[in-house]
mmCIF file of C-alpha atoms and ligand atoms in Angstrom:
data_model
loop_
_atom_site.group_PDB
_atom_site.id
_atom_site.type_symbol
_atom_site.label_atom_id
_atom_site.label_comp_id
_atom_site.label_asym_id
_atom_site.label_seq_id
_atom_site.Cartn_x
_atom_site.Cartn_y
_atom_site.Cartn_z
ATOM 1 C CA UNK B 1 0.000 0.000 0.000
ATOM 2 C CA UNK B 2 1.120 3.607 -0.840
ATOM 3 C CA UNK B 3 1.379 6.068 2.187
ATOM 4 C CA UNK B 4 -1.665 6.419 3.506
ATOM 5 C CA UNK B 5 -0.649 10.510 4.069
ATOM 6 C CA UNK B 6 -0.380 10.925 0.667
ATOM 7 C CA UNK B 7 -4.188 10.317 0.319
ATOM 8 C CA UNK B 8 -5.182 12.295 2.863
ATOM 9 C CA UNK B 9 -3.565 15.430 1.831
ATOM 10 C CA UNK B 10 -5.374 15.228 -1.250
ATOM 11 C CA UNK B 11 -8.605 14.771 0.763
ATOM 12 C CA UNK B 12 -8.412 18.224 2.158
ATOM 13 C CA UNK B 13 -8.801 19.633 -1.136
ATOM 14 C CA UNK B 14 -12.575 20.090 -2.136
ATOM 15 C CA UNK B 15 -12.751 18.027 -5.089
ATOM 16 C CA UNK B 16 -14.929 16.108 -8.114
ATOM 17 C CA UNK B 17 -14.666 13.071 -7.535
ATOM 18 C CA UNK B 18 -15.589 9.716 -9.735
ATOM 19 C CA UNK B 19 -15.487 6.161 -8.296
ATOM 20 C CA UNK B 20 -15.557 3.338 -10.882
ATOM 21 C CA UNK B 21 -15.970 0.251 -10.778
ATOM 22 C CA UNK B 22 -15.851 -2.641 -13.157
ATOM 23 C CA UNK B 23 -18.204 -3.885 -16.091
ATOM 24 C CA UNK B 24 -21.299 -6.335 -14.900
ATOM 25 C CA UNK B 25 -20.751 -5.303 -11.188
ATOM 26 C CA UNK B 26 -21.470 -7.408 -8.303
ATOM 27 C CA UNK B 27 -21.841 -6.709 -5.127
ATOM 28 C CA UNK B 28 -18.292 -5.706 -3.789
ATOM 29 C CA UNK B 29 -18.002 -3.744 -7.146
ATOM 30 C CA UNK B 30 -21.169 -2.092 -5.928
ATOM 31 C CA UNK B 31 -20.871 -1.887 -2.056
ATOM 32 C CA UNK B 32 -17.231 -0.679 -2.597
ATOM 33 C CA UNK B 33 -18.451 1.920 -3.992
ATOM 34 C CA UNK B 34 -21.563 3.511 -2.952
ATOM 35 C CA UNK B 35 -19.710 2.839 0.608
ATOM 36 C CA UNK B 36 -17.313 4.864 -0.449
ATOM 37 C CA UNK B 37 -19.276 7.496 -1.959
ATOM 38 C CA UNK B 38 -21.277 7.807 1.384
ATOM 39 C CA UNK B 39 -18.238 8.294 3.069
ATOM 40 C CA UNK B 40 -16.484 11.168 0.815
ATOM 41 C CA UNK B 41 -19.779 12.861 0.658
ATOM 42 C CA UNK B 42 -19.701 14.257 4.253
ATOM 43 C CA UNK B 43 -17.401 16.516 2.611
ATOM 44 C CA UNK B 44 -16.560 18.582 1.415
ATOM 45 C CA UNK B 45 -16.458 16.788 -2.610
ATOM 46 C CA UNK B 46 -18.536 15.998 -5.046
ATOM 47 C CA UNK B 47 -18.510 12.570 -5.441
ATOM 48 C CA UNK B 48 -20.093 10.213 -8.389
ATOM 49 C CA UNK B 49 -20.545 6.704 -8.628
ATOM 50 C CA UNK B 50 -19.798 5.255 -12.100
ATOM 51 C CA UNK B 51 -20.919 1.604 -13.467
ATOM 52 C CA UNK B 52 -20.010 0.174 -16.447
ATOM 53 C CA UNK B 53 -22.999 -1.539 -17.283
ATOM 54 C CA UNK B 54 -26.077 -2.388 -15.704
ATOM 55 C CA UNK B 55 -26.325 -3.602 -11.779
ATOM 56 C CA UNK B 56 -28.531 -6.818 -10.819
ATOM 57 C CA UNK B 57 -32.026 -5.760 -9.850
ATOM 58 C CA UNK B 58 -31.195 -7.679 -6.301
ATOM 59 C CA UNK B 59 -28.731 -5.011 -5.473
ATOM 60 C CA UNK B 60 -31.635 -2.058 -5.340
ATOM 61 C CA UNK B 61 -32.203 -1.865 -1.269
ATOM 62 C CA UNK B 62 -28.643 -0.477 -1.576
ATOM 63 C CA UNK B 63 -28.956 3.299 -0.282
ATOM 64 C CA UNK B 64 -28.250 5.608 -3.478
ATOM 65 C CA UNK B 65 -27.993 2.728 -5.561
ATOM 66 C CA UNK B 66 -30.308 5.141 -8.076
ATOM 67 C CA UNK B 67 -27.909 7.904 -8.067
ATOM 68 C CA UNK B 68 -24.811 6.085 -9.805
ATOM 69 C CA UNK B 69 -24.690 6.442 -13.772
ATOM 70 C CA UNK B 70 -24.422 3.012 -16.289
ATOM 71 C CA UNK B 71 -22.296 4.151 -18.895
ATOM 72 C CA UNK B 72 -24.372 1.595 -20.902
ATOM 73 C CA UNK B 73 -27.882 3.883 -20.245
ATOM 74 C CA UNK B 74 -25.622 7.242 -19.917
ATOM 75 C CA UNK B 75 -22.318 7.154 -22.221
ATOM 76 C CA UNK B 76 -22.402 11.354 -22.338
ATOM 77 C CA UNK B 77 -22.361 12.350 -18.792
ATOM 78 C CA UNK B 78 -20.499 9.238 -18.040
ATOM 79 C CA UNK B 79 -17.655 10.857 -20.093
ATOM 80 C CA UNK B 80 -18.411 14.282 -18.325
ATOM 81 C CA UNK B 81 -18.146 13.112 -14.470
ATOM 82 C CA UNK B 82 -14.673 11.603 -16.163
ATOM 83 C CA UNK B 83 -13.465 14.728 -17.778
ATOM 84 C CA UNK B 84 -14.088 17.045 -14.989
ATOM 85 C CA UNK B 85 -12.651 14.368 -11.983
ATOM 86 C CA UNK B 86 -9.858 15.768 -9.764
ATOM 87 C CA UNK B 87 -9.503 12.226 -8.166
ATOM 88 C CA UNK B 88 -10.694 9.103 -9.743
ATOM 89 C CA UNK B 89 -11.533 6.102 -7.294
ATOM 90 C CA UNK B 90 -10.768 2.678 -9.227
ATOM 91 C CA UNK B 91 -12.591 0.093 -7.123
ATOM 92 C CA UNK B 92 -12.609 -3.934 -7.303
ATOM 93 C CA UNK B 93 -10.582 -3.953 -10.295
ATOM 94 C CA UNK B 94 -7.253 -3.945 -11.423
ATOM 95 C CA UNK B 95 -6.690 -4.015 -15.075
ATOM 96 C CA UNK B 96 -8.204 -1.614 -17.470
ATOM 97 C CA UNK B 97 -9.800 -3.978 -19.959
ATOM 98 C CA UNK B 98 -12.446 -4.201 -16.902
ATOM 99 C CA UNK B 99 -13.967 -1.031 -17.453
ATOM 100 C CA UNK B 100 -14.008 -1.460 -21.287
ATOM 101 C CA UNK B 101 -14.482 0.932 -23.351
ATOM 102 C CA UNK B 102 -13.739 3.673 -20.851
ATOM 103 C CA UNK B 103 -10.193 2.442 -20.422
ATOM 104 C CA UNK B 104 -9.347 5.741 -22.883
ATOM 105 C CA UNK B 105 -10.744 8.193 -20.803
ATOM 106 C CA UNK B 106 -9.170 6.395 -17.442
ATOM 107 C CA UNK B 107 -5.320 6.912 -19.434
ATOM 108 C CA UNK B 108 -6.128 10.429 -20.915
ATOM 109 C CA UNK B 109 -7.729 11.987 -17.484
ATOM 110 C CA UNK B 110 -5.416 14.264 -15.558
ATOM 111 C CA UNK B 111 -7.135 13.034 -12.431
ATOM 112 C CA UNK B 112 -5.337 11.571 -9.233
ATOM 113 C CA UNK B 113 -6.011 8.017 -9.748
ATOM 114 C CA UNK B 114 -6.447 5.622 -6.890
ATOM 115 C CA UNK B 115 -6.645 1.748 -7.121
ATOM 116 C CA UNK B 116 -8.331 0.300 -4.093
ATOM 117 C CA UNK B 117 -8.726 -3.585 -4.915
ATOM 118 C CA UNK B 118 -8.077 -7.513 -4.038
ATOM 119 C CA UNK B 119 -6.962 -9.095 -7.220
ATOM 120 C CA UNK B 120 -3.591 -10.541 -8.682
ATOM 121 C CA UNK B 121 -1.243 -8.897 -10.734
ATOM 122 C CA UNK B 122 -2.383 -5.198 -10.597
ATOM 123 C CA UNK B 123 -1.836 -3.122 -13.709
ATOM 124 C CA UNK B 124 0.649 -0.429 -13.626
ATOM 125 C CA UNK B 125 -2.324 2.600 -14.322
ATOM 126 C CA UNK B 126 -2.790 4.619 -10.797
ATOM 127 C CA UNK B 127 -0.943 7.429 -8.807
ATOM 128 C CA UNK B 128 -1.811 5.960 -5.441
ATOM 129 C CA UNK B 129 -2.366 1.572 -4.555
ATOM 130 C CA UNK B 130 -3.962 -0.035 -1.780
ATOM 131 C CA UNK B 131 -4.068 -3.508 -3.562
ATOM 132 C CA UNK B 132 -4.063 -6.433 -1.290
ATOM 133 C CA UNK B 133 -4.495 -9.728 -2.783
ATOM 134 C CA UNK B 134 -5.709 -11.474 1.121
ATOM 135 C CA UNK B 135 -8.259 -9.315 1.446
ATOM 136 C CA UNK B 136 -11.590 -10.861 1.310
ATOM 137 C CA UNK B 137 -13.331 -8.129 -0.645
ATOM 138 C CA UNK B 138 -12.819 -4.423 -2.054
ATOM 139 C CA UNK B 139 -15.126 -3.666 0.536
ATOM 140 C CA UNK B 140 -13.245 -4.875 3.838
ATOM 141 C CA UNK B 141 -10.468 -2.772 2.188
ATOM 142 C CA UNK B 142 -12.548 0.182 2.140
ATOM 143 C CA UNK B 143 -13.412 0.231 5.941
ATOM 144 C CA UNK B 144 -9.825 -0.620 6.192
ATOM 145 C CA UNK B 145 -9.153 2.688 3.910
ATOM 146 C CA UNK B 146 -11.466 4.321 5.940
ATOM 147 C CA UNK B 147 -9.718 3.532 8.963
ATOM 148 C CA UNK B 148 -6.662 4.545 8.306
ATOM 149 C CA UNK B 149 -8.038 8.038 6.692
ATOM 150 C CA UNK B 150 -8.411 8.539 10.624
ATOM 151 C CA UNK B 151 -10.814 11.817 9.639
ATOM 152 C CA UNK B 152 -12.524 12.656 12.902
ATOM 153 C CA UNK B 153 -15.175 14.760 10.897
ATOM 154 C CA UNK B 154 -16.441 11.880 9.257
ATOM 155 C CA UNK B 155 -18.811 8.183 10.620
ATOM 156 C CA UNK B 156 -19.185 5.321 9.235
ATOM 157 C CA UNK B 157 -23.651 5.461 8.983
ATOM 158 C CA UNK B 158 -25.806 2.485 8.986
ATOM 159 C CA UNK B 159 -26.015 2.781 5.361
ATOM 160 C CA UNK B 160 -22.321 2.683 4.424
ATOM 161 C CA UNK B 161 -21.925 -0.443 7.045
ATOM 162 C CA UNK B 162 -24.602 -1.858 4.965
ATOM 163 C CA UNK B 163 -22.925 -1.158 1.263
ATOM 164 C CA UNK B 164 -19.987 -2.790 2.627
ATOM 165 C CA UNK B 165 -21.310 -5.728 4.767
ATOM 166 C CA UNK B 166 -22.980 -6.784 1.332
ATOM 167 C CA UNK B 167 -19.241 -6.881 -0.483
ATOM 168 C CA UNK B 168 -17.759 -8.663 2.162
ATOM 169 C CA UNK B 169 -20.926 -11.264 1.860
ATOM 170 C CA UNK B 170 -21.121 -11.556 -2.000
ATOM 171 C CA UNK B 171 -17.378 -12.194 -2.299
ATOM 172 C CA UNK B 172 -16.816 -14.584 0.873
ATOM 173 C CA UNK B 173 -19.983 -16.232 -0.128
ATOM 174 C CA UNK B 174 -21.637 -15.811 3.103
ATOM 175 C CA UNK B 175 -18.007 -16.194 4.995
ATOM 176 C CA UNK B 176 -17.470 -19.940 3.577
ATOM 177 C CA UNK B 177 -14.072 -18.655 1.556
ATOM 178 C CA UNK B 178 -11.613 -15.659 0.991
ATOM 179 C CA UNK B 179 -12.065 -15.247 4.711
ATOM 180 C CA UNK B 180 -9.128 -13.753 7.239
ATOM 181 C CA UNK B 181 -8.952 -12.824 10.966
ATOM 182 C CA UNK B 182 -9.575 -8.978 9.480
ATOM 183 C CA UNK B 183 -12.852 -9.762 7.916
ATOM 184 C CA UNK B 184 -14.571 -10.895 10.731
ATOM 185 C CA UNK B 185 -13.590 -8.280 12.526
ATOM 186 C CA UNK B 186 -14.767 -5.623 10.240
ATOM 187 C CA UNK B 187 -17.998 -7.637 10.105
ATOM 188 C CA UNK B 188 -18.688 -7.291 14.176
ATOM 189 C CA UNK B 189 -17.659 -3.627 13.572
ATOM 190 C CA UNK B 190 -20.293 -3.335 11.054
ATOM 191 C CA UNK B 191 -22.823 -5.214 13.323
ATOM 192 C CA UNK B 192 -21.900 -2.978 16.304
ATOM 193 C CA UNK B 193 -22.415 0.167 13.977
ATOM 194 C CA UNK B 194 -26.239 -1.540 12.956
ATOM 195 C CA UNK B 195 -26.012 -3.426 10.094
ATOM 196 C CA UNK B 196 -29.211 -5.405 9.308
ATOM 197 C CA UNK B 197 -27.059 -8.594 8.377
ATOM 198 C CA UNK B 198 -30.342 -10.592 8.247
ATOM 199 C CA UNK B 199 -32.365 -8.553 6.173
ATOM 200 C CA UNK B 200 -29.188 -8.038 3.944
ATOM 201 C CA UNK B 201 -29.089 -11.770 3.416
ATOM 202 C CA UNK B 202 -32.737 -12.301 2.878
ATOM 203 C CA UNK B 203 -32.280 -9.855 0.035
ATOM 204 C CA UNK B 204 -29.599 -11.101 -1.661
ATOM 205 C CA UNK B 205 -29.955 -14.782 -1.330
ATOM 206 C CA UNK B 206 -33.817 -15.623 -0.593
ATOM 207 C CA UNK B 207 -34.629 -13.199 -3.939
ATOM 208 C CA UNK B 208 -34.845 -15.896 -6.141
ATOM 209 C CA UNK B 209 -38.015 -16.116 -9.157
ATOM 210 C CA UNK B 210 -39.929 -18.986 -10.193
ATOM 211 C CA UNK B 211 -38.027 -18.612 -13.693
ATOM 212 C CA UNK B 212 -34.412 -18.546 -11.920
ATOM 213 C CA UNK B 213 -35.142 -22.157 -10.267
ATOM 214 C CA UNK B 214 -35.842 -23.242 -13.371
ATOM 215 C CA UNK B 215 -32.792 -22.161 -15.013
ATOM 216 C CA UNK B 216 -30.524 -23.801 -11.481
ATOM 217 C CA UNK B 217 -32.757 -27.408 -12.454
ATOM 218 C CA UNK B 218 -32.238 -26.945 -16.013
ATOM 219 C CA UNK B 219 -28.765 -26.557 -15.465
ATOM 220 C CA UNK B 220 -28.134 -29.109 -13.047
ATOM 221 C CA UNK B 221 -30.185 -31.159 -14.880
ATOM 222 C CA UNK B 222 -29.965 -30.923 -18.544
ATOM 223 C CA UNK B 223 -26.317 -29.457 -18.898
ATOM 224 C CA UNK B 224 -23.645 -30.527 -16.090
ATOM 225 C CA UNK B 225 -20.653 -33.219 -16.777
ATOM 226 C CA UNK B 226 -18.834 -33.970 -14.528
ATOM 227 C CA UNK B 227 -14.499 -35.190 -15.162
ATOM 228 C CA UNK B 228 -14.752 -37.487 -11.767
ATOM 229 C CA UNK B 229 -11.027 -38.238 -12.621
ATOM 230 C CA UNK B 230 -9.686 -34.941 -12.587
ATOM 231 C CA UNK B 231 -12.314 -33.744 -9.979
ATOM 232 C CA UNK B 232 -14.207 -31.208 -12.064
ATOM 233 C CA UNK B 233 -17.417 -30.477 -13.339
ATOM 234 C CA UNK B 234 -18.353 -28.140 -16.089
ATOM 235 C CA UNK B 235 -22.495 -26.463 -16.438
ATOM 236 C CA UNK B 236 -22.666 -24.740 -20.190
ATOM 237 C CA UNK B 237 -25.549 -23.186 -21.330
ATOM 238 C CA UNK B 238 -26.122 -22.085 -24.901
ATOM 239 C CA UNK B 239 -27.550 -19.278 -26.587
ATOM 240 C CA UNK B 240 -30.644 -21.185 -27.239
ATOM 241 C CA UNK B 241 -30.650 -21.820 -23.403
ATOM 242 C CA UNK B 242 -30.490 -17.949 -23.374
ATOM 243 C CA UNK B 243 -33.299 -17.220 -25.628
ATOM 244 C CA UNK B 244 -35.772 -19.900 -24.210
ATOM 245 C CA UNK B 245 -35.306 -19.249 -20.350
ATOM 246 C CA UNK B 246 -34.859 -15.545 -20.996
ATOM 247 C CA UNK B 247 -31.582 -15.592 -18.891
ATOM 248 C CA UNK B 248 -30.424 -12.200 -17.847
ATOM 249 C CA UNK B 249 -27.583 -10.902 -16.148
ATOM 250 C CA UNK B 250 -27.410 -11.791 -12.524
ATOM 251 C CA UNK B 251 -29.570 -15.145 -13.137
ATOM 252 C CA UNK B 252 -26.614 -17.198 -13.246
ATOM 253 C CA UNK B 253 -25.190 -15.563 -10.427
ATOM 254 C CA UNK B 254 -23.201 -18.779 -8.025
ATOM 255 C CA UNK B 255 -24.302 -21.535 -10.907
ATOM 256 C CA UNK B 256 -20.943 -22.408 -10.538
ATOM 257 C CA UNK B 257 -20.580 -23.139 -6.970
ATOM 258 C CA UNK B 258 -23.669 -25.903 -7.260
ATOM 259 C CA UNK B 259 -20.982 -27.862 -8.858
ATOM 260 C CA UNK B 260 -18.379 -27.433 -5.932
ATOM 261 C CA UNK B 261 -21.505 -28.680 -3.599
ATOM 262 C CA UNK B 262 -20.779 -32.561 -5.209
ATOM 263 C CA UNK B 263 -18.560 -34.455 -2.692
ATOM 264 C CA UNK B 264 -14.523 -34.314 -4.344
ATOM 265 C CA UNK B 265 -15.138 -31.706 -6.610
ATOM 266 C CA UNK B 266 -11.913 -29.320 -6.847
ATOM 267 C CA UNK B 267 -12.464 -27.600 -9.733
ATOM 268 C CA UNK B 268 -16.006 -25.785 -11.523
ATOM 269 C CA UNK B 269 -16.480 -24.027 -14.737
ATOM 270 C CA UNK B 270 -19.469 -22.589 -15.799
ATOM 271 C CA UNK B 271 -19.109 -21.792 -19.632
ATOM 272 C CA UNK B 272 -21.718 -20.268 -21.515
ATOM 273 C CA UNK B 273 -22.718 -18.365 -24.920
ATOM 274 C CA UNK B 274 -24.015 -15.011 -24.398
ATOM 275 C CA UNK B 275 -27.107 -13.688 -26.353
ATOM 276 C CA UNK B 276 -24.160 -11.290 -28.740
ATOM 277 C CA UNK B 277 -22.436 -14.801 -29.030
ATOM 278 C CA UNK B 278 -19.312 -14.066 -26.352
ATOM 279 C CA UNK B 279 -18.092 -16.843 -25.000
ATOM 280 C CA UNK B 280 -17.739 -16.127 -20.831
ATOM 281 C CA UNK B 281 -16.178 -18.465 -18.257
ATOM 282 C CA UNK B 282 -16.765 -18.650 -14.673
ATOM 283 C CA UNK B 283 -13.909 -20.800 -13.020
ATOM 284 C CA UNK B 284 -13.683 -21.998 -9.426
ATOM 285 C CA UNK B 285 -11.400 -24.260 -7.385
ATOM 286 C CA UNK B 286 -10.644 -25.245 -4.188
ATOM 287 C CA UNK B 287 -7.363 -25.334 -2.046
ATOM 288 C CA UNK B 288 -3.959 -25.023 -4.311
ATOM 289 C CA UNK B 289 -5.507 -25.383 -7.714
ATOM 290 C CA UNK B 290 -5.183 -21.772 -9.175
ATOM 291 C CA UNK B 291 -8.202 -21.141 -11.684
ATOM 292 C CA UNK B 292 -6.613 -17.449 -11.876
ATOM 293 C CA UNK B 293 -3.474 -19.076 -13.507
ATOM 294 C CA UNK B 294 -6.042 -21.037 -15.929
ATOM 295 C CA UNK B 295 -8.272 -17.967 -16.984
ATOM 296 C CA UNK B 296 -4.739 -15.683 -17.724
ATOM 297 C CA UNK B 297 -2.664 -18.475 -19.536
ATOM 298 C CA UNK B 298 -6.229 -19.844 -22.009
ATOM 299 C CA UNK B 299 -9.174 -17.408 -21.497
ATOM 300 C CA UNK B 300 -7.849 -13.980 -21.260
ATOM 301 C CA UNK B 301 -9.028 -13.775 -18.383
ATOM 302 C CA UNK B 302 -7.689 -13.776 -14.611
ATOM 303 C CA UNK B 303 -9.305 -13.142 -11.042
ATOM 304 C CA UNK B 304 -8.630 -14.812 -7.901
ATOM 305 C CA UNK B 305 -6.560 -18.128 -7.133
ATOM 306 C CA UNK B 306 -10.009 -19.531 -6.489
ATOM 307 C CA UNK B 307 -12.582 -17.746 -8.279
ATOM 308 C CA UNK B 308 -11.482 -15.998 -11.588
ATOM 309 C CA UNK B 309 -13.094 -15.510 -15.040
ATOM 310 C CA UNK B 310 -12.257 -15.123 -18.424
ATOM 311 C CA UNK B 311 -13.267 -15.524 -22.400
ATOM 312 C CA UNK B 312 -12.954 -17.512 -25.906
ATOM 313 C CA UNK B 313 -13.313 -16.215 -29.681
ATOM 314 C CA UNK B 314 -13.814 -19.963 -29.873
ATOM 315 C CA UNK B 315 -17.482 -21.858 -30.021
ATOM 316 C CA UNK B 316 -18.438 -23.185 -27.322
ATOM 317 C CA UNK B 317 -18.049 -26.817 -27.885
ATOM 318 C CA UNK B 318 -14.661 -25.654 -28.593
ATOM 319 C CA UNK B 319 -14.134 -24.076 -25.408
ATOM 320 C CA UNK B 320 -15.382 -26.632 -23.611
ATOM 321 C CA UNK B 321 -13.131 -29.067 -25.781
ATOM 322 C CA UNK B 322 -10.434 -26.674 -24.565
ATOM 323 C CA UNK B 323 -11.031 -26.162 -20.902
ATOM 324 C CA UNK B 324 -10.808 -30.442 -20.711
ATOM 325 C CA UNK B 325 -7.448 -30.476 -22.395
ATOM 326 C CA UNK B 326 -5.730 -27.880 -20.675
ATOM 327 C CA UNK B 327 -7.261 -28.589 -17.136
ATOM 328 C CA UNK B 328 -5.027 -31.643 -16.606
ATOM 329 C CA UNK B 329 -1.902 -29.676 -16.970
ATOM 330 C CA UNK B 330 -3.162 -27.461 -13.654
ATOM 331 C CA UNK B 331 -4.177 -30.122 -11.271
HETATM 332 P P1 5GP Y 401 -17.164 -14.248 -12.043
HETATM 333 O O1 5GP Y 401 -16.972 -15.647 -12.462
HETATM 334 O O2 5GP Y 401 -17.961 -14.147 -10.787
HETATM 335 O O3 5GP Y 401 -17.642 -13.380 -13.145
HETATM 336 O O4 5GP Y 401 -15.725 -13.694 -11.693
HETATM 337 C C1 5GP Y 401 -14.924 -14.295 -10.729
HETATM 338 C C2 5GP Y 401 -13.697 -13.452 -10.485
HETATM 339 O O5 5GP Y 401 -12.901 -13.405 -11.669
HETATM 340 C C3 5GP Y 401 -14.007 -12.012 -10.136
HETATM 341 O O6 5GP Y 401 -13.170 -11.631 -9.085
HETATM 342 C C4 5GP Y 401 -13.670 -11.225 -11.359
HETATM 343 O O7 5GP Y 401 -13.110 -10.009 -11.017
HETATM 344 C C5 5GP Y 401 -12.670 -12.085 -12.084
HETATM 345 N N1 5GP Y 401 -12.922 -12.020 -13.522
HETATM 346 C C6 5GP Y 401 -14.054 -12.381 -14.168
HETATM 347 N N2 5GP Y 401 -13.940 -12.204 -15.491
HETATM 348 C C7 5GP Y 401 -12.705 -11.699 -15.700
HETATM 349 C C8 5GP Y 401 -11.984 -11.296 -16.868
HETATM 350 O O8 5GP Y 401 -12.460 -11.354 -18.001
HETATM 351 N N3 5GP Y 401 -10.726 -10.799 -16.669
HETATM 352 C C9 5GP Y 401 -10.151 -10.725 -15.430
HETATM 353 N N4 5GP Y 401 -8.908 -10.247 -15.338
HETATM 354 N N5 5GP Y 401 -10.799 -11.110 -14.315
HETATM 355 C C10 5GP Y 401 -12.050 -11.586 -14.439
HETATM 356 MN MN1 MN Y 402 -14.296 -8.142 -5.204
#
């Protein structure tokens, strides 16, 4: 981490401020930042939350939620808040290709840029780093942040301890991985501070449809094979899976892990064909296997040791093809 001073210096200076965060956001992506934005907004900035594309609809009890602009919906004033930035917050990612296409205006902004995120290999685009690869979530780094920013005009509310509980749930998967002694701790400060953990939960993971069930069975049913030998399973849907179950973003949200649930499984990839014909992975693995190394050296992708994600130009029986004759090689 860069010296925390550094930071706050800046800090004293009234400033615009954008906080981005990366393409199909989840909920650290999101909690990182509207935390964040809760926090610089008892002054004295200016402070804008900027998503790439479009949030899942289960993310709405999130307080401002409504106030941060897609680029997808709002490409002009995205470009604006970016133009006129004195500091740009890069949250929960760590390589430009993440916020495509914005990556341009990222490089040509004068801005102070800040990386605040928990993923390998960081790329080399930001004036200031707090990039910790142990951390559970962007958002225990941001209470961290916000610790160490020591600013005794400023609180954590109710509703920042609740954008940041979420990230530190959605990424640890309820605290069953990515956890560290720090994490929990944060989480009982959280509590203390009045976090409705319950209701939080009950939104995110009891939010299911009718329609979303169907897709899990279908899935489970109809399109998992499992590699017993090499202690993998793979769930692919196909556009035509798309199209008939009108699958949307966020409905495939933890597929994956259902295939990590089957007794010896080390390894899960959930590999599908997007409506626009992309090929996207979702890779997951347990213990030493690194699915980060997988999804950098084959999918151009990359992540976590455990959870990363990547792409193919290839079909996807191809890809599939693919992902069984590399995996071998990473066991
Ligand atoms: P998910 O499978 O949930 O989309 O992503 C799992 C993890 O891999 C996330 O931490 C995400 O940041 C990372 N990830 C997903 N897709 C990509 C990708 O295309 N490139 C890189 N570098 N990381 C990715
Ligand atoms: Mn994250």
């Amino acid at each position: 981490m860069d010296n925390i001073q550094d930071i706050v210096d800046k800090l004293k200076t009234p400033s615009n401020i954008a906080i981005i965060t990366h393409r199909n956001p989840d909920g650290d992506a999101i909690g990182s930042s509207l935390g964040l934005k809760l926090f610089l907004d008892q002054g004295p900035h200016k402070c804008d939350v900027i998503l790439p594309s479009e949030f899942p609809k289960v993310f709405h009890y999130l307080p401002e939620i409504d106030g941060a602009t897609v680029y997808d919906l709002e490409k002009d004033k995205t470009k604006q808040i970016l133009k006129h930035a004195d500091i740009i917050f890069c949250l929960d990612f760590n390589s430009l290709d993440r916020i495509d296409p914005l990556a341009l205006d990222i490089n040509e902004s004068d801005a102070y840029k800040v990386m605040i995120d928990h993923h390998i290999d960081p790329e080399p685009f930001a004036d200031w780093y707090m990039s910790d690869t142990e951390s559970s979530s962007t958002c225990e780094l941001i209470y961290r942040f916000i610790e160490l920013l020591d600013d005794k005009n400023k609180s954590v509310s109710v509703d920042i301890a609740t954008c940041l509980f979420t990230g530190i749930l959605t990424d640890t998967g309820s605290f069953k991985y990515a956890t560290n002694p720090e994490v929990y701790r944060i989480a009982s400060e959280l509590k203390k501070i009045g976090v409705d953990d319950y209701q939080i939960n009950d939104n995110i993971f009891n939010s299911w449809t009718a329609r979303q069930m169907s897709i899990l069975g279908h899935s489970l049913r109809n399109r998992l094979q499992l590699m017993p030998d090499h202690h993998a399973g793979i769930i692919s849907l196909t556009k035509a899976d798309y199209q008939k179950y009108q699958i949307a973003r966020g409905d495939t949200e933890g597929l994956v892990n259902y295939i990590l649930m089957i007794k010896g499984m080390k390894v899960a990839a959930f590999i599908r064909e997007m409506p626009h014909g992309e090929i996207r992975l979702s890779l997951r693995s347990k213990g030493e296997i690194s699915v980060q190394d997988l999804a950098r050296t084959h999918f151009s992708g990359g992540g976590h040791k455990n959870a990363s994600g990547g792409s193919s130009t290839d079909s996807l029986e191809d890809t599939i093809a693919k992902f069984k004759e590399v995996l071998p090689a990473f066991l």
